[in-house]
mmCIF file of C-alpha atoms in Angstrom:
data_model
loop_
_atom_site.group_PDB
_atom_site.id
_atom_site.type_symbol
_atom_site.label_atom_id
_atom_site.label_comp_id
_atom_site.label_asym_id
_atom_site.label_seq_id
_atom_site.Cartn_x
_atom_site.Cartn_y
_atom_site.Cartn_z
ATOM 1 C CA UNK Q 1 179.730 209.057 59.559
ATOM 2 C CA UNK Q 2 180.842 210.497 56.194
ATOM 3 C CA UNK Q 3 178.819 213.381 54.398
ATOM 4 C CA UNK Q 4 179.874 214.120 50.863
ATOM 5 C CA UNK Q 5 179.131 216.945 48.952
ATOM 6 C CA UNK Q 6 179.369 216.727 44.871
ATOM 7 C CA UNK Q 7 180.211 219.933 42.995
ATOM 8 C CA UNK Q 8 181.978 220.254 39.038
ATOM 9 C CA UNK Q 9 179.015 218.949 36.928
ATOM 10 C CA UNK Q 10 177.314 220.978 33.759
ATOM 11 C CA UNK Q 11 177.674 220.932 30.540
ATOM 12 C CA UNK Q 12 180.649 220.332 27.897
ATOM 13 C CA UNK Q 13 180.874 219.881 24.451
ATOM 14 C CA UNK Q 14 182.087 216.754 22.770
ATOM 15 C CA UNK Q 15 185.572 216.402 23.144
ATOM 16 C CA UNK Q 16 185.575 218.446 26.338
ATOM 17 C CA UNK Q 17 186.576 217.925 29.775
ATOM 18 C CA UNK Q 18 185.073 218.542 33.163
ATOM 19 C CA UNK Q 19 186.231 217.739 36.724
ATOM 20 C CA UNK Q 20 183.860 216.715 39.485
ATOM 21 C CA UNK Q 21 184.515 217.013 43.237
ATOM 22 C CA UNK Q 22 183.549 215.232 45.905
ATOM 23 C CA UNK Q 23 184.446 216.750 49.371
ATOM 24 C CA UNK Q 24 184.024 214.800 52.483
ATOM 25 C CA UNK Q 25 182.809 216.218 55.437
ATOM 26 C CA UNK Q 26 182.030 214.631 59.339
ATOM 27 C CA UNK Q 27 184.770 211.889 58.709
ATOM 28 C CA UNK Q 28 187.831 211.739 56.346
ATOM 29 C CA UNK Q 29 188.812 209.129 53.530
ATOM 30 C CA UNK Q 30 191.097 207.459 55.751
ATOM 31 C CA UNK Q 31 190.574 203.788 55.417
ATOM 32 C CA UNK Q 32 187.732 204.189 52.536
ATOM 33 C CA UNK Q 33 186.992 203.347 49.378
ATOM 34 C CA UNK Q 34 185.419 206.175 47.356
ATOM 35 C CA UNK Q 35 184.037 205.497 44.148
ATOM 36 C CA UNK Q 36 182.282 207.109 41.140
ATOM 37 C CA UNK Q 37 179.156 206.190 39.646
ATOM 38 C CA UNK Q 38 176.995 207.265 37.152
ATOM 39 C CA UNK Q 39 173.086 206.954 36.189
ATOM 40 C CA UNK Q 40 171.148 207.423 32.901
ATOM 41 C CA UNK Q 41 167.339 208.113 33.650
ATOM 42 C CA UNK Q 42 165.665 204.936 33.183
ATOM 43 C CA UNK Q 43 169.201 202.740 33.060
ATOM 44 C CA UNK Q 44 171.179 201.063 36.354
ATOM 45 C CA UNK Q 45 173.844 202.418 38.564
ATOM 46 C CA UNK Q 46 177.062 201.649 36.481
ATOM 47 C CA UNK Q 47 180.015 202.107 38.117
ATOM 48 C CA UNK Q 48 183.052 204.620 36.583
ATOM 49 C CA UNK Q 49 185.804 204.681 39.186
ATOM 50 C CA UNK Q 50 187.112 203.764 42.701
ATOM 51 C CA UNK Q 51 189.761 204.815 44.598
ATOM 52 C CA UNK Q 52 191.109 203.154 47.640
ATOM 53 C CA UNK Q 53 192.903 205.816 50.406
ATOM 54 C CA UNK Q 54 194.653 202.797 52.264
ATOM 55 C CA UNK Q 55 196.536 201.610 48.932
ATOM 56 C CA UNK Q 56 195.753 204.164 46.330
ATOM 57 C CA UNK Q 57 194.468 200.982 44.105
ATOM 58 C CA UNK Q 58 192.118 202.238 41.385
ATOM 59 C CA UNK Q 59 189.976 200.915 39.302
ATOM 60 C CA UNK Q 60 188.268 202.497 36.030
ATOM 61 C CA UNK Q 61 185.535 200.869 33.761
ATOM 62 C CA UNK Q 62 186.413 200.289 30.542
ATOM 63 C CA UNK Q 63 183.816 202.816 29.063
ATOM 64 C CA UNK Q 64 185.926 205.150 30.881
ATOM 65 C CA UNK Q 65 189.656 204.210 30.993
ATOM 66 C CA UNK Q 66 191.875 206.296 29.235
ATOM 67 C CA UNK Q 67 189.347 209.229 29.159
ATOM 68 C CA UNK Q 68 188.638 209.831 33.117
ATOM 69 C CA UNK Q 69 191.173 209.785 36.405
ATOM 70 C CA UNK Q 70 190.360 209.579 39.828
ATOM 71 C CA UNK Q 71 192.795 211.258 42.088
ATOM 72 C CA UNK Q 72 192.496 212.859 46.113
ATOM 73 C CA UNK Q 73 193.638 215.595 47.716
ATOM 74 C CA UNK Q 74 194.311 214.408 51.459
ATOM 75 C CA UNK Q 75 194.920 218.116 52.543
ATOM 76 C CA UNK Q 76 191.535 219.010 51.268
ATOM 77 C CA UNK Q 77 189.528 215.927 51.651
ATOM 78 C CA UNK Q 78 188.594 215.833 48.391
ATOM 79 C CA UNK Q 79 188.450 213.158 45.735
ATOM 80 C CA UNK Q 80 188.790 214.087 42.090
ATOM 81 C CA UNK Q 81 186.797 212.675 38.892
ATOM 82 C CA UNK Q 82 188.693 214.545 35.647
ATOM 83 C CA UNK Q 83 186.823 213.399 32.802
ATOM 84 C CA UNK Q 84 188.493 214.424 29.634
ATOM 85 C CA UNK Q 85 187.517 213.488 25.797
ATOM 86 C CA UNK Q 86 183.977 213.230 27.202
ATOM 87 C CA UNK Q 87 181.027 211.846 24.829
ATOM 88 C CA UNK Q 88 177.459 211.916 24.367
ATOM 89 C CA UNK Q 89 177.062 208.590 25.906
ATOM 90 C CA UNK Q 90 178.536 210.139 29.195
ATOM 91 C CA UNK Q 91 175.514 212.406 29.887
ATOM 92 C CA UNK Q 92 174.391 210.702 33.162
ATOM 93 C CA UNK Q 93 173.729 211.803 37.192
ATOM 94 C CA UNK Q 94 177.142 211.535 38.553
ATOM 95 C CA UNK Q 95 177.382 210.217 41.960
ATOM 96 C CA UNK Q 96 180.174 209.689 44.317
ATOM 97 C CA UNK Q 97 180.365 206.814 47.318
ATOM 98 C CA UNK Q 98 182.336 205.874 49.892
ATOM 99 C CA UNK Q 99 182.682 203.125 52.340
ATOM 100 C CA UNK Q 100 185.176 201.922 55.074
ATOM 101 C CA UNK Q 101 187.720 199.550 52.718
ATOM 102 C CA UNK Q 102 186.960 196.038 54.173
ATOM 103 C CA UNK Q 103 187.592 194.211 50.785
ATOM 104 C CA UNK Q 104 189.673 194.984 47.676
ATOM 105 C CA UNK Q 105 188.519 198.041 45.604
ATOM 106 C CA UNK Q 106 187.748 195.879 42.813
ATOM 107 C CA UNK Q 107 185.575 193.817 44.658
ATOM 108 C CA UNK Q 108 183.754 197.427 46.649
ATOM 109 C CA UNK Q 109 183.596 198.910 43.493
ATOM 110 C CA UNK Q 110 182.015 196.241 41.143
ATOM 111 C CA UNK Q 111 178.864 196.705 44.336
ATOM 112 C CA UNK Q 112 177.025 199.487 45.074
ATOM 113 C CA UNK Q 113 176.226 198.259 48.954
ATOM 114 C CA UNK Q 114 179.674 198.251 50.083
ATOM 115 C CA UNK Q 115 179.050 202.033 50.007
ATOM 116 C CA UNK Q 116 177.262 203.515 52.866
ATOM 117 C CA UNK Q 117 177.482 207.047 52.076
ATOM 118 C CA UNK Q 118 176.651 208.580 48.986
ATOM 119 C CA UNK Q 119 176.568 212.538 47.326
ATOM 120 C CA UNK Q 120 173.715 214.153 45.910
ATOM 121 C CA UNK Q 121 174.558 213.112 42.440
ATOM 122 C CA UNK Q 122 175.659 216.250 39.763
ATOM 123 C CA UNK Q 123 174.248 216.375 36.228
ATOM 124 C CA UNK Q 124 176.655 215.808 33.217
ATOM 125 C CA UNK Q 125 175.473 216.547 29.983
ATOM 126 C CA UNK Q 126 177.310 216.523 26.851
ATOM 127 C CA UNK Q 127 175.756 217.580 23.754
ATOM 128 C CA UNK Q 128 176.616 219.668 21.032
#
C-alpha cells in the first residue's frame, strides 16, 4: 500500500508560482498513475494533472495547461506539481492520488475511484 505525503502549498501572489510535492512512502510509483486534484470549499473534486510512471503519459486540464507541469523524481519518489502564472481562481485544497495504472491515464484521471490512495490535501491560496 502507498502512503503519500503532500508538502509545497501556501500562499503566492498573482502571477506567482509554487511547486507542490507529493512523496510516496510504503510502495513506489512503479506501475501507478498519480494524479493532481484540486477542491474549492463547497465545489467538486476537479481534476488538474496525471502522470503515468509506466509511460510517462500526462494529462493536464485545460484550466491548467500551459500554466502547471507534472514531473517525478524516481530517485526520490516524488511527483512534482509546478504551478506557474497562478490565479485567483486556483485557490483550492490541493490533493494528490495514486493508483496501480490498469487503464490509460486519461481514462484514471478523468475518475477519482481509480485512485486508492490519496495525500492530505495542501492549501493554495492566491490573493493579492
Amino acid at each position: 500500500q502507498i502512503q503519500l505525503v503532500e508538502s509545497g502549498g501556501g500562499s503566492a501572489q498573482p502571477g506567482g508560482s509554487l511547486r507542490l510535492s507529493c512523496a510516496a512512502s510504503g510502495s513506489t510509483f512503479d506501475h501507478h498513475v498519480i494524479g493532481w486534484f484540486r477542491q474549492a470549499p463547497g465545489k467538486q473534486r476537479e481534476r488538474i494533472s496525471c502522470i503515468s510512471d509506466g509511460d510517462g503519459k500526462t494529462y493536464y486540464s485545460e484550466a491548467v495547461k500551459g500554466r502547471f507541469t507534472i514531473s517525478s523524481d524516481n530517485a526520490a519518489n516524488t511527483v512534482y506539481l509546478q504551478m506557474n502564472s497562478l490565479k485567483p481562481e486556483d485557490t483550492a485544497v490541493y490533493y494528490c492520488a495514486a493508483g496501480p495504472q490498469i487503464t490509460t491515464v486519461l481514462a484514471m484521471c478523468n475518475q477519482p475511484a481509480f485512485f486508492d490512495s490519496w495525500g492530505q490535501g495542501t492549501q493554495v491560496t492566491v490573493s493579492s
